[in-house]
Short mmCIF file of C-alpha atoms and ligand atoms in Angstrom, two decimals:
data_model
loop_
_atom_site.label_atom_id
_atom_site.label_comp_id
_atom_site.label_asym_id
_atom_site.label_seq_id
_atom_site.Cartn_x
_atom_site.Cartn_y
_atom_site.Cartn_z
CA MET A 1 24.58 28.89 -62.75
CA LYS A 2 20.87 28.08 -62.86
CA TYR A 3 18.75 26.39 -60.21
CA ILE A 4 16.21 23.62 -60.65
CA SER A 5 13.75 21.83 -58.38
CA THR A 6 14.29 18.32 -57.04
CA ARG A 7 10.79 17.53 -58.37
CA GLY A 8 11.49 18.86 -61.85
CA GLY A 9 8.46 21.15 -61.92
CA ILE A 10 9.95 24.61 -62.44
CA LYS A 11 11.85 26.38 -65.21
CA PRO A 12 15.53 26.94 -64.30
CA ILE A 13 15.97 30.14 -62.25
CA GLU A 14 18.86 32.36 -61.20
CA PHE A 15 20.64 32.20 -57.83
CA ASN A 16 18.96 35.35 -56.50
CA GLU A 17 15.54 34.01 -57.41
CA ALA A 18 16.36 30.73 -55.70
CA VAL A 19 17.30 32.58 -52.52
CA MET A 20 14.07 34.55 -52.46
CA MET A 21 11.91 31.55 -53.38
CA GLY A 22 13.11 29.32 -50.53
CA LEU A 23 10.93 26.30 -51.24
CA ALA A 24 10.45 25.59 -54.97
CA ARG A 25 6.97 26.35 -56.26
CA ASP A 26 6.35 22.71 -57.13
CA GLY A 27 6.97 21.74 -53.49
CA GLY A 28 10.50 20.49 -54.14
CA LEU A 29 13.84 21.89 -53.02
CA LEU A 30 16.13 24.02 -55.14
CA LEU A 31 19.54 22.80 -56.34
CA PRO A 32 22.15 23.97 -58.86
CA GLU A 33 21.59 22.50 -62.30
CA THR A 34 25.11 21.08 -62.19
CA LEU A 35 27.47 20.95 -59.23
CA PRO A 36 30.76 22.78 -59.80
CA ALA A 37 34.13 21.12 -59.14
CA VAL A 38 37.57 22.53 -58.43
CA ASP A 39 40.93 20.97 -59.31
CA GLN A 40 44.10 20.54 -57.30
CA GLN A 41 45.67 23.64 -58.77
CA ARG A 42 42.79 25.82 -57.64
CA LEU A 43 42.94 24.28 -54.19
CA LEU A 44 46.59 25.20 -53.90
CA ALA A 45 45.74 28.77 -54.84
CA TRP A 46 43.11 28.78 -52.10
CA GLU A 47 45.35 27.31 -49.45
CA ASN A 48 46.25 30.51 -47.62
CA LEU A 49 43.04 32.47 -48.05
CA SER A 50 41.23 33.93 -45.07
CA TYR A 51 37.79 32.49 -44.32
CA GLN A 52 36.14 35.52 -45.93
CA TYR A 53 38.15 35.37 -49.16
CA LEU A 54 37.65 31.65 -49.40
CA ALA A 55 33.91 32.11 -48.86
CA THR A 56 33.75 34.62 -51.72
CA GLU A 57 35.61 32.20 -54.01
CA VAL A 58 33.39 29.24 -53.14
CA LEU A 59 30.12 31.20 -53.31
CA ASP A 60 31.16 32.72 -56.62
CA LEU A 61 31.09 29.25 -58.19
CA PHE A 62 27.40 29.00 -57.33
CA THR A 63 26.00 32.51 -57.68
CA GLY A 64 26.42 33.09 -61.39
CA SER A 65 25.63 36.64 -62.44
CA MET A 66 26.22 38.34 -59.10
CA PRO A 67 29.18 40.79 -59.23
CA LYS A 68 32.10 39.42 -57.24
CA LEU A 69 32.67 42.76 -55.52
CA ASP A 70 29.12 42.74 -54.17
CA LEU A 71 29.56 39.18 -53.00
CA ASP A 72 32.79 40.15 -51.30
CA GLU A 73 31.04 42.94 -49.40
CA ILE A 74 28.16 40.69 -48.35
CA VAL A 75 30.59 38.06 -47.05
CA GLU A 76 32.70 40.63 -45.16
CA CYS A 77 29.61 42.03 -43.50
CA SER A 78 28.20 38.58 -42.65
CA TYR A 79 31.28 37.35 -40.81
CA SER A 80 32.31 40.61 -39.12
CA SER A 81 29.91 39.63 -36.32
CA PHE A 82 31.96 36.51 -35.51
CA ARG A 83 34.18 36.64 -32.44
CA HIS A 84 37.07 34.65 -33.85
CA PRO A 85 39.37 36.10 -36.55
CA GLN A 86 39.33 32.77 -38.40
CA VAL A 87 35.50 32.65 -38.19
CA THR A 88 35.41 28.83 -37.92
CA PRO A 89 38.77 27.79 -36.41
CA VAL A 90 39.99 24.19 -36.30
CA ARG A 91 41.44 22.94 -32.99
CA LYS A 92 43.31 19.76 -32.35
CA ALA A 93 42.08 17.82 -29.32
CA GLY A 94 43.79 14.47 -28.81
CA ASP A 95 43.36 12.36 -31.93
CA LEU A 96 40.55 14.52 -33.28
CA TYR A 97 40.18 17.91 -34.89
CA ILE A 98 37.30 20.12 -33.73
CA LEU A 99 35.85 22.55 -36.27
CA GLU A 100 34.38 25.28 -34.07
CA LEU A 101 31.28 26.71 -35.71
CA PHE A 102 29.92 28.55 -32.67
CA HIS A 103 31.71 31.90 -32.72
CA GLY A 104 28.76 33.77 -34.25
CA PRO A 105 26.37 36.10 -32.43
CA THR A 106 24.07 33.39 -31.04
CA LEU A 107 26.83 30.83 -30.37
CA ALA A 108 25.54 28.09 -32.66
CA PHE A 109 26.46 27.04 -36.18
CA LYS A 110 23.20 28.31 -37.69
CA ASP A 111 24.74 31.79 -37.53
CA VAL A 112 27.17 30.86 -40.32
CA ALA A 113 24.25 30.47 -42.71
CA LEU A 114 21.74 32.95 -41.34
CA GLN A 115 24.12 35.89 -41.16
CA LEU A 116 24.78 35.40 -44.87
CA LEU A 117 21.12 34.81 -45.73
CA GLY A 118 20.08 38.05 -43.99
CA ASN A 119 22.56 40.04 -46.05
CA LEU A 120 21.57 38.30 -49.29
CA PHE A 121 17.92 39.18 -48.59
CA GLU A 122 18.82 42.80 -47.91
CA TYR A 123 20.91 43.04 -51.09
CA GLU A 124 18.22 41.58 -53.28
CA LEU A 125 15.37 43.62 -51.75
CA LYS A 126 17.32 46.84 -52.17
CA LYS A 127 17.91 46.01 -55.83
CA THR A 128 14.27 45.28 -56.54
CA GLY A 129 12.82 47.92 -54.21
CA SER A 130 10.72 45.26 -52.53
CA PHE A 131 10.25 44.14 -48.91
CA ILE A 132 9.63 40.95 -46.95
CA ASN A 133 7.90 40.00 -43.70
CA ILE A 134 9.54 36.88 -42.28
CA ILE A 135 7.44 34.70 -40.02
CA GLY A 136 8.66 31.63 -38.21
CA ALA A 137 8.12 29.46 -35.16
CA THR A 138 11.04 28.27 -33.08
CA SER A 139 11.63 25.92 -30.19
CA GLY A 140 14.78 27.92 -29.44
CA ASP A 141 17.86 27.92 -31.65
CA THR A 142 16.80 28.85 -35.16
CA GLY A 143 14.71 31.79 -33.97
CA SER A 144 17.57 33.65 -32.35
CA ALA A 145 19.98 32.98 -35.24
CA ALA A 146 17.35 34.24 -37.71
CA ILE A 147 16.68 37.36 -35.63
CA TYR A 148 20.39 38.16 -35.44
CA GLY A 149 20.63 37.57 -39.20
CA VAL A 150 18.16 40.36 -40.06
CA ARG A 151 18.09 42.71 -37.06
CA GLY A 152 18.22 46.35 -38.05
CA LYS A 153 17.91 45.61 -41.77
CA GLU A 154 15.78 47.80 -44.00
CA ARG A 155 12.90 46.28 -45.97
CA ILE A 156 12.75 43.27 -43.64
CA ASN A 157 10.52 42.69 -40.62
CA ILE A 158 10.75 39.47 -38.68
CA PHE A 159 8.11 37.85 -36.47
CA ILE A 160 9.27 34.92 -34.37
CA LEU A 161 6.81 32.87 -32.35
CA HIS A 162 8.20 30.88 -29.44
CA PRO A 163 6.32 28.87 -26.82
CA HIS A 164 6.29 31.18 -23.82
CA GLY A 165 8.21 29.67 -20.88
CA ARG A 166 9.11 26.52 -22.78
CA THR A 167 12.41 27.46 -24.40
CA SER A 168 15.54 27.48 -22.26
CA PRO A 169 15.88 30.79 -20.35
CA ILE A 170 19.00 31.66 -22.36
CA GLN A 171 17.29 31.03 -25.66
CA ALA A 172 14.36 33.27 -24.68
CA LEU A 173 16.77 36.01 -23.57
CA GLN A 174 18.74 35.79 -26.81
CA MET A 175 15.58 36.56 -28.74
CA THR A 176 13.75 39.05 -26.53
CA THR A 177 16.71 41.30 -25.75
CA VAL A 178 17.02 42.25 -29.42
CA ARG A 179 15.16 45.53 -29.56
CA ASP A 180 15.65 46.63 -33.14
CA ALA A 181 12.43 48.09 -34.54
CA ASN A 182 12.12 45.39 -37.22
CA VAL A 183 12.16 42.49 -34.76
CA PHE A 184 8.91 41.21 -33.22
CA ASN A 185 9.04 38.44 -30.65
CA ILE A 186 5.77 36.73 -29.88
CA GLY A 187 5.64 34.54 -26.79
CA VAL A 188 2.73 32.20 -27.45
CA ASN A 189 0.77 30.78 -24.55
CA GLY A 190 1.09 27.20 -25.78
CA THR A 191 3.54 24.63 -27.06
CA PHE A 192 6.00 24.75 -29.96
CA ASP A 193 3.54 22.67 -32.01
CA ASP A 194 0.83 25.29 -31.37
CA ALA A 195 3.18 28.02 -32.57
CA GLN A 196 4.22 26.01 -35.61
CA SER A 197 0.68 25.22 -36.68
CA ILE A 198 -0.29 28.90 -36.36
CA VAL A 199 2.57 29.85 -38.67
CA LYS A 200 1.49 27.16 -41.13
CA GLU A 201 -2.07 28.44 -41.08
CA ILE A 202 -0.97 31.98 -41.72
CA PHE A 203 1.13 30.81 -44.68
CA ASN A 204 -1.82 28.85 -46.04
CA ASP A 205 -3.84 32.07 -46.24
CA LEU A 206 -2.45 32.78 -49.71
CA LYS A 207 -4.11 36.17 -50.06
CA PHE A 208 -2.51 37.30 -46.81
CA LYS A 209 0.79 35.69 -47.77
CA ASP A 210 0.97 37.48 -51.12
CA GLN A 211 -0.23 40.83 -49.80
CA TYR A 212 2.39 40.96 -47.06
CA LYS A 213 5.12 39.10 -48.99
CA LEU A 214 5.57 36.58 -46.22
CA GLY A 215 8.90 34.76 -46.19
CA ALA A 216 10.11 31.73 -44.25
CA ILE A 217 13.37 31.03 -42.46
CA ASN A 218 13.45 27.26 -42.36
CA SER A 219 16.46 25.21 -43.22
CA ILE A 220 15.47 24.47 -46.81
CA ASN A 221 16.82 27.71 -48.28
CA TRP A 222 19.66 26.86 -50.68
CA ALA A 223 21.77 29.79 -49.44
CA ARG A 224 21.91 28.19 -46.01
CA VAL A 225 23.36 24.97 -47.39
CA LEU A 226 25.77 26.90 -49.59
CA ALA A 227 27.12 29.01 -46.71
CA GLN A 228 27.92 25.79 -44.88
CA VAL A 229 29.87 24.27 -47.78
CA VAL A 230 32.54 26.90 -47.13
CA TYR A 231 33.67 25.64 -43.72
CA TYR A 232 34.21 22.11 -45.01
CA VAL A 233 36.57 23.49 -47.64
CA PHE A 234 38.21 25.80 -45.08
CA ALA A 235 38.86 22.92 -42.67
CA TYR A 236 40.12 20.64 -45.43
CA LEU A 237 42.60 23.31 -46.57
CA LYS A 238 43.94 23.67 -43.02
CA LEU A 239 44.71 19.98 -42.90
CA GLN A 240 46.11 20.02 -46.42
CA ARG A 241 48.52 22.72 -45.27
CA ALA A 242 49.53 20.44 -42.41
CA GLY A 243 50.47 17.76 -44.93
CA PHE A 244 47.33 15.61 -45.20
CA ASP A 245 45.58 14.97 -48.48
CA SER A 246 42.50 13.14 -47.23
CA VAL A 247 40.19 13.73 -44.25
CA ASP A 248 36.95 12.45 -42.71
CA PHE A 249 34.21 14.63 -41.23
CA SER A 250 31.84 13.70 -38.41
CA VAL A 251 28.61 15.71 -38.44
CA PRO A 252 25.83 15.77 -35.81
CA THR A 253 22.74 15.80 -37.97
CA GLY A 254 19.05 16.60 -37.61
CA ASN A 255 17.49 17.94 -40.78
CA PHE A 256 20.26 16.65 -43.06
CA GLY A 257 21.24 20.28 -43.80
CA ASP A 258 24.75 20.37 -42.42
CA ILE A 259 25.70 16.92 -43.69
CA PHE A 260 24.28 17.72 -47.13
CA ALA A 261 26.60 20.74 -47.26
CA GLY A 262 29.41 18.23 -46.59
CA TYR A 263 28.16 16.10 -49.48
CA VAL A 264 28.29 19.14 -51.80
CA ALA A 265 31.80 19.95 -50.53
CA LYS A 266 32.90 16.37 -51.18
CA LYS A 267 31.74 16.65 -54.79
CA LEU A 268 33.29 20.10 -55.15
CA LEU A 269 36.79 18.99 -54.09
CA PRO A 270 38.96 16.55 -56.07
CA GLU A 271 38.18 12.87 -55.54
CA GLY A 272 39.37 11.55 -52.18
CA CYS A 273 39.99 14.89 -50.41
CA ILE A 274 36.94 14.20 -48.26
CA ASN A 275 37.07 10.47 -47.72
CA ARG A 276 34.13 9.72 -45.45
CA LEU A 277 31.17 11.71 -44.14
CA ILE A 278 29.97 10.38 -40.80
CA LEU A 279 26.33 11.08 -40.17
CA ALA A 280 25.80 11.13 -36.41
CA THR A 281 22.28 11.13 -34.94
CA ASN A 282 20.79 11.07 -31.45
CA ALA A 283 17.96 8.71 -30.42
CA ASN A 284 15.93 10.15 -33.32
CA ASP A 285 17.69 7.88 -35.76
CA ILE A 286 15.66 7.89 -39.00
CA LEU A 287 18.83 8.80 -40.95
CA THR A 288 21.02 6.17 -39.29
CA ARG A 289 18.43 3.50 -40.02
CA PHE A 290 18.32 4.72 -43.60
CA VAL A 291 22.10 4.52 -44.09
CA LYS A 292 22.31 1.09 -42.45
CA GLN A 293 19.21 -0.56 -43.88
CA GLY A 294 18.20 1.45 -46.92
CA GLU A 295 14.74 2.22 -45.62
CA TYR A 296 13.70 5.79 -44.91
CA SER A 297 10.78 5.47 -42.52
CA ILE A 298 9.18 7.23 -39.58
CA LYS A 299 9.16 5.16 -36.42
CA GLY A 300 7.10 6.27 -33.40
CA GLU A 301 7.11 9.77 -31.92
CA VAL A 302 9.92 12.29 -31.62
CA THR A 303 12.09 11.47 -28.60
CA THR A 304 13.14 14.42 -26.42
CA THR A 305 16.91 14.42 -25.83
CA CYS A 306 19.58 16.72 -24.43
CA SER A 307 20.46 17.61 -28.04
CA PRO A 308 17.09 19.24 -28.88
CA SER A 309 18.19 20.76 -32.19
CA MET A 310 18.46 17.24 -33.57
CA ASP A 311 15.11 16.03 -32.22
CA ILE A 312 13.41 15.54 -35.56
CA GLN A 313 11.19 12.93 -37.08
CA ILE A 314 11.80 13.62 -40.76
CA ALA A 315 14.79 15.42 -42.24
CA SER A 316 13.68 18.35 -44.37
CA ASN A 317 16.83 18.42 -46.53
CA PHE A 318 16.83 14.69 -47.27
CA GLU A 319 15.06 15.27 -50.57
CA ARG A 320 18.16 17.01 -51.91
CA TYR A 321 20.25 13.88 -51.47
CA LEU A 322 17.43 11.73 -52.82
CA TYR A 323 17.64 13.73 -56.04
CA TYR A 324 21.20 12.49 -56.59
CA LEU A 325 20.34 8.98 -55.49
CA ARG A 326 17.71 9.01 -58.25
CA ASP A 327 20.22 10.14 -60.87
CA GLN A 328 18.73 13.66 -60.97
CA ASP A 329 15.37 12.40 -62.13
CA GLY A 330 12.83 14.90 -60.76
CA ALA A 331 9.82 12.79 -61.76
CA LYS A 332 11.15 9.88 -59.73
CA VAL A 333 11.77 12.11 -56.69
CA LYS A 334 8.25 13.46 -56.94
CA GLU A 335 6.92 9.92 -56.98
CA ASP A 336 9.10 8.98 -54.01
CA MET A 337 7.97 11.95 -51.95
CA ALA A 338 4.32 11.21 -52.70
CA ALA A 339 4.86 7.60 -51.63
CA PHE A 340 6.57 8.77 -48.46
CA ALA A 341 3.76 11.21 -47.66
CA ALA A 342 1.20 8.44 -48.12
CA GLY A 343 2.95 5.69 -46.19
CA SER A 344 5.58 7.37 -43.97
CA ALA A 345 8.16 5.04 -45.49
CA LEU A 346 10.34 4.85 -48.57
CA ASP A 347 12.14 1.71 -49.70
CA LEU A 348 15.57 2.70 -51.00
CA THR A 349 17.26 -0.67 -50.63
CA GLY A 350 17.88 -0.64 -54.40
CA VAL A 351 20.41 2.20 -53.99
CA ARG A 352 21.83 0.98 -50.70
CA GLU A 353 25.32 0.41 -52.05
CA GLN A 354 25.54 4.01 -53.25
CA VAL A 355 24.35 5.29 -49.86
CA LYS A 356 27.06 3.24 -48.17
CA ARG A 357 29.66 4.84 -50.42
CA ASP A 358 28.40 8.31 -49.51
CA PHE A 359 27.89 8.01 -45.73
CA VAL A 360 28.74 6.05 -42.63
CA SER A 361 26.28 6.46 -39.76
CA ARG A 362 26.03 6.00 -36.03
CA SER A 363 23.24 6.78 -33.56
CA VAL A 364 24.45 7.93 -30.12
CA SER A 365 22.36 7.39 -26.96
CA GLU A 366 21.77 9.90 -24.14
CA GLU A 367 24.10 8.01 -21.80
CA GLU A 368 26.85 7.92 -24.42
CA THR A 369 26.39 11.64 -25.07
CA ILE A 370 26.74 12.60 -21.41
CA GLU A 371 29.58 10.12 -20.95
CA THR A 372 31.44 11.61 -23.94
CA ILE A 373 31.11 15.18 -22.62
CA GLY A 374 32.58 13.99 -19.31
CA SER A 375 35.45 11.94 -20.71
CA PHE A 376 36.42 14.51 -23.32
CA TYR A 377 36.60 17.14 -20.60
CA ARG A 378 38.75 14.92 -18.41
CA ASP A 379 41.06 13.79 -21.22
CA GLN A 380 41.30 16.92 -23.38
CA ASP A 381 40.23 19.70 -21.03
CA TYR A 382 37.69 20.69 -23.68
CA LEU A 383 33.96 21.16 -23.09
CA LEU A 384 31.63 19.77 -25.74
CA ASP A 385 27.99 20.76 -26.09
CA PRO A 386 25.63 17.74 -26.36
CA HIS A 387 25.17 18.05 -30.15
CA THR A 388 28.91 18.23 -30.72
CA ALA A 389 29.44 15.31 -28.33
CA ILE A 390 27.30 13.11 -30.58
CA GLY A 391 29.57 13.81 -33.56
CA VAL A 392 32.67 13.35 -31.43
CA ARG A 393 31.49 10.00 -30.11
CA ALA A 394 30.75 8.75 -33.62
CA GLY A 395 34.10 10.16 -34.81
CA GLN A 396 36.04 8.41 -32.04
CA GLU A 397 34.44 5.08 -32.81
CA LEU A 398 34.85 5.28 -36.56
CA GLN A 399 38.28 6.88 -36.82
CA GLU A 400 40.69 5.37 -39.36
CA ASP A 401 44.22 6.37 -40.32
CA ARG A 402 43.47 9.91 -41.49
CA PRO A 403 42.38 13.11 -39.72
CA MET A 404 38.85 13.07 -38.29
CA ILE A 405 37.29 16.54 -38.22
CA CYS A 406 34.29 16.81 -35.86
CA LEU A 407 31.89 19.70 -36.34
CA ALA A 408 31.24 21.63 -33.11
CA THR A 409 27.76 23.04 -33.69
CA ALA A 410 27.09 24.92 -30.44
CA HIS A 411 28.93 26.54 -27.55
CA PRO A 412 28.65 24.37 -24.40
CA ALA A 413 27.14 27.24 -22.38
CA LYS A 414 24.12 27.23 -24.68
CA PHE A 415 23.13 23.83 -23.33
CA GLY A 416 24.60 24.38 -19.88
CA ASP A 417 22.24 22.04 -17.98
CA ALA A 418 23.29 18.92 -19.86
CA VAL A 419 26.94 19.90 -19.78
CA GLN A 420 26.78 20.59 -16.06
CA LYS A 421 25.29 17.17 -15.48
CA ALA A 422 28.17 15.57 -17.38
CA VAL A 423 31.08 17.37 -15.75
CA ASN A 424 29.55 18.14 -12.37
CA GLN A 425 30.37 21.80 -12.40
CA ASP A 426 28.83 25.02 -13.64
CA VAL A 427 29.56 26.07 -17.19
CA GLU A 428 30.90 29.58 -17.43
CA LEU A 429 28.78 31.87 -19.58
CA PRO A 430 30.69 33.68 -22.33
CA PRO A 431 30.38 37.49 -22.16
CA ALA A 432 27.83 37.47 -24.98
CA LEU A 433 25.38 35.51 -22.83
CA ALA A 434 26.33 36.73 -19.36
CA GLY A 435 25.03 40.26 -19.91
CA LEU A 436 21.65 39.31 -21.37
CA ALA A 437 19.74 38.85 -18.11
CA ASN A 438 20.13 42.51 -17.22
CA MET A 439 19.10 43.86 -20.58
CA GLU A 440 15.72 45.30 -21.41
CA LYS A 441 13.40 42.88 -23.16
CA ARG A 442 10.78 43.23 -25.84
CA CYS A 443 8.19 40.51 -26.36
CA GLU A 444 4.45 40.39 -26.99
CA HIS A 445 2.53 37.66 -25.14
CA LEU A 446 -0.39 36.36 -27.13
CA ASP A 447 -2.78 33.42 -26.88
CA ALA A 448 -2.33 30.55 -29.31
CA ASP A 449 -5.08 31.99 -31.48
CA VAL A 450 -4.40 32.30 -35.18
CA ASP A 451 -6.68 35.32 -35.68
CA LYS A 452 -5.11 37.30 -32.87
CA ILE A 453 -1.62 36.55 -34.12
CA ARG A 454 -2.51 37.31 -37.73
CA GLN A 455 -3.92 40.67 -36.60
CA TYR A 456 -0.76 41.42 -34.67
CA VAL A 457 1.37 40.65 -37.71
CA GLN A 458 -0.89 42.76 -39.90
CA ARG A 459 -0.54 45.76 -37.57
CA HIS A 460 3.26 45.59 -37.58
CA ALA A 461 4.03 44.26 -41.05
CA LEU A 462 5.86 46.18 -43.77
CA GLN A 463 3.62 46.94 -46.72
C1 PLP B 501 20.38 22.77 -36.08
C2 PLP B 501 21.45 22.14 -35.26
C3 PLP B 501 22.00 20.87 -35.58
C4 PLP B 501 21.50 20.02 -36.74
O1 PLP B 501 21.75 20.61 -37.98
P1 PLP B 501 21.02 20.07 -39.30
O2 PLP B 501 21.41 21.03 -40.37
O3 PLP B 501 19.56 20.10 -38.99
O4 PLP B 501 21.53 18.71 -39.55
C5 PLP B 501 23.02 20.39 -34.78
N1 PLP B 501 23.48 21.07 -33.71
C6 PLP B 501 22.98 22.28 -33.36
C7 PLP B 501 23.52 22.98 -32.16
C8 PLP B 501 21.94 22.87 -34.12
O5 PLP B 501 21.46 24.06 -33.76
#
């Protein structure tokens, strides 16, 4: 299995190279040259596999030359940190099925991908004898999942900048209580945008970047998408075992990462297994407008909502879907992305019918989100986090006569303020979070000054 760029500007590369490269060198995103497919017979053979065995089987279709035994070990290790034996269990709640993706170490679905990515990095670096210094800025969620993905690993140091005092207290604690020697938390005196632009500036210093082998953790790494394909297949198989042969998924979406994994899963499984993919957004509805009208365009500023992990203006993984919309023509995608960069808008009305076959979309308001958390708690005795509530609301409204599986992307306690507002009572902290406040913390406070932060990184970087 070789990997190519959505913009057609690189020679095909191997899976391991794709993982280490992250963003393609021509500025595009990496994708498999052809998408694999499995038949009904294979699905039946997979029906009773544990999450881990299934993950090895699915990943093996995409990794190519990697020995299956090694893959098996990496998968075992990645999901041993999950608190549920089924890793991502499916629960029935009323007419819906909830796919719980929040049993990892930081209680959000990004753990599913970042635990695997950390182990893939470690495996590859050990093989090549190399090292990496990961630098990233976070407004909260991704930072902690990335830190937990690589904590304690050899040949990897990680530097995470967060805006000091501007993340939720729990998010800050999740990061700063990790005291492994390879983890460096930097609380920046400034905003998330300040932190992000400092990281960008450091990456733009190519001499520095090459010397210290800087790596990124953003959601465009192919391995992150791939790890997420597994739970769609896992959930489908559960329902198949219960006698269904076709399901819908409802996915709360920000950067188009999670829903794109669903798109890959839909193509992987026999026709019709995944019937519809419901793309649910909050007030930041660029993707809903795209599905409904065929225009992909930025409108106004980012709106702050109670589902902050979906507060985005442009969706970084969208380009992967665009590649298929353009019949895998990299030159066309490159043209499109240049047009989008120049005008903040892309007219895709010509392929609107295809988009409508691939996705159904719904944007959910703040009031509807809070209302859904409240009513779902009353009716099902089940607490939804605000991101999950958006998918559930869309799923309820668009349900047809087949199972609707809603992805639960975070534990409700992680966004306790919004949940408390909806149900009028305190949300109990799970043990993993309850103990954090009393733990020792490690964090460097620095001004939002690129030179100071670069010097700090330099002093603590692997080399
Ligand atoms: C990141 C995140 C999302 C959005 O995922 P995308 O891959 O960006 O679509 C949804 N919910 C939670 C809790 C998240 O952390």
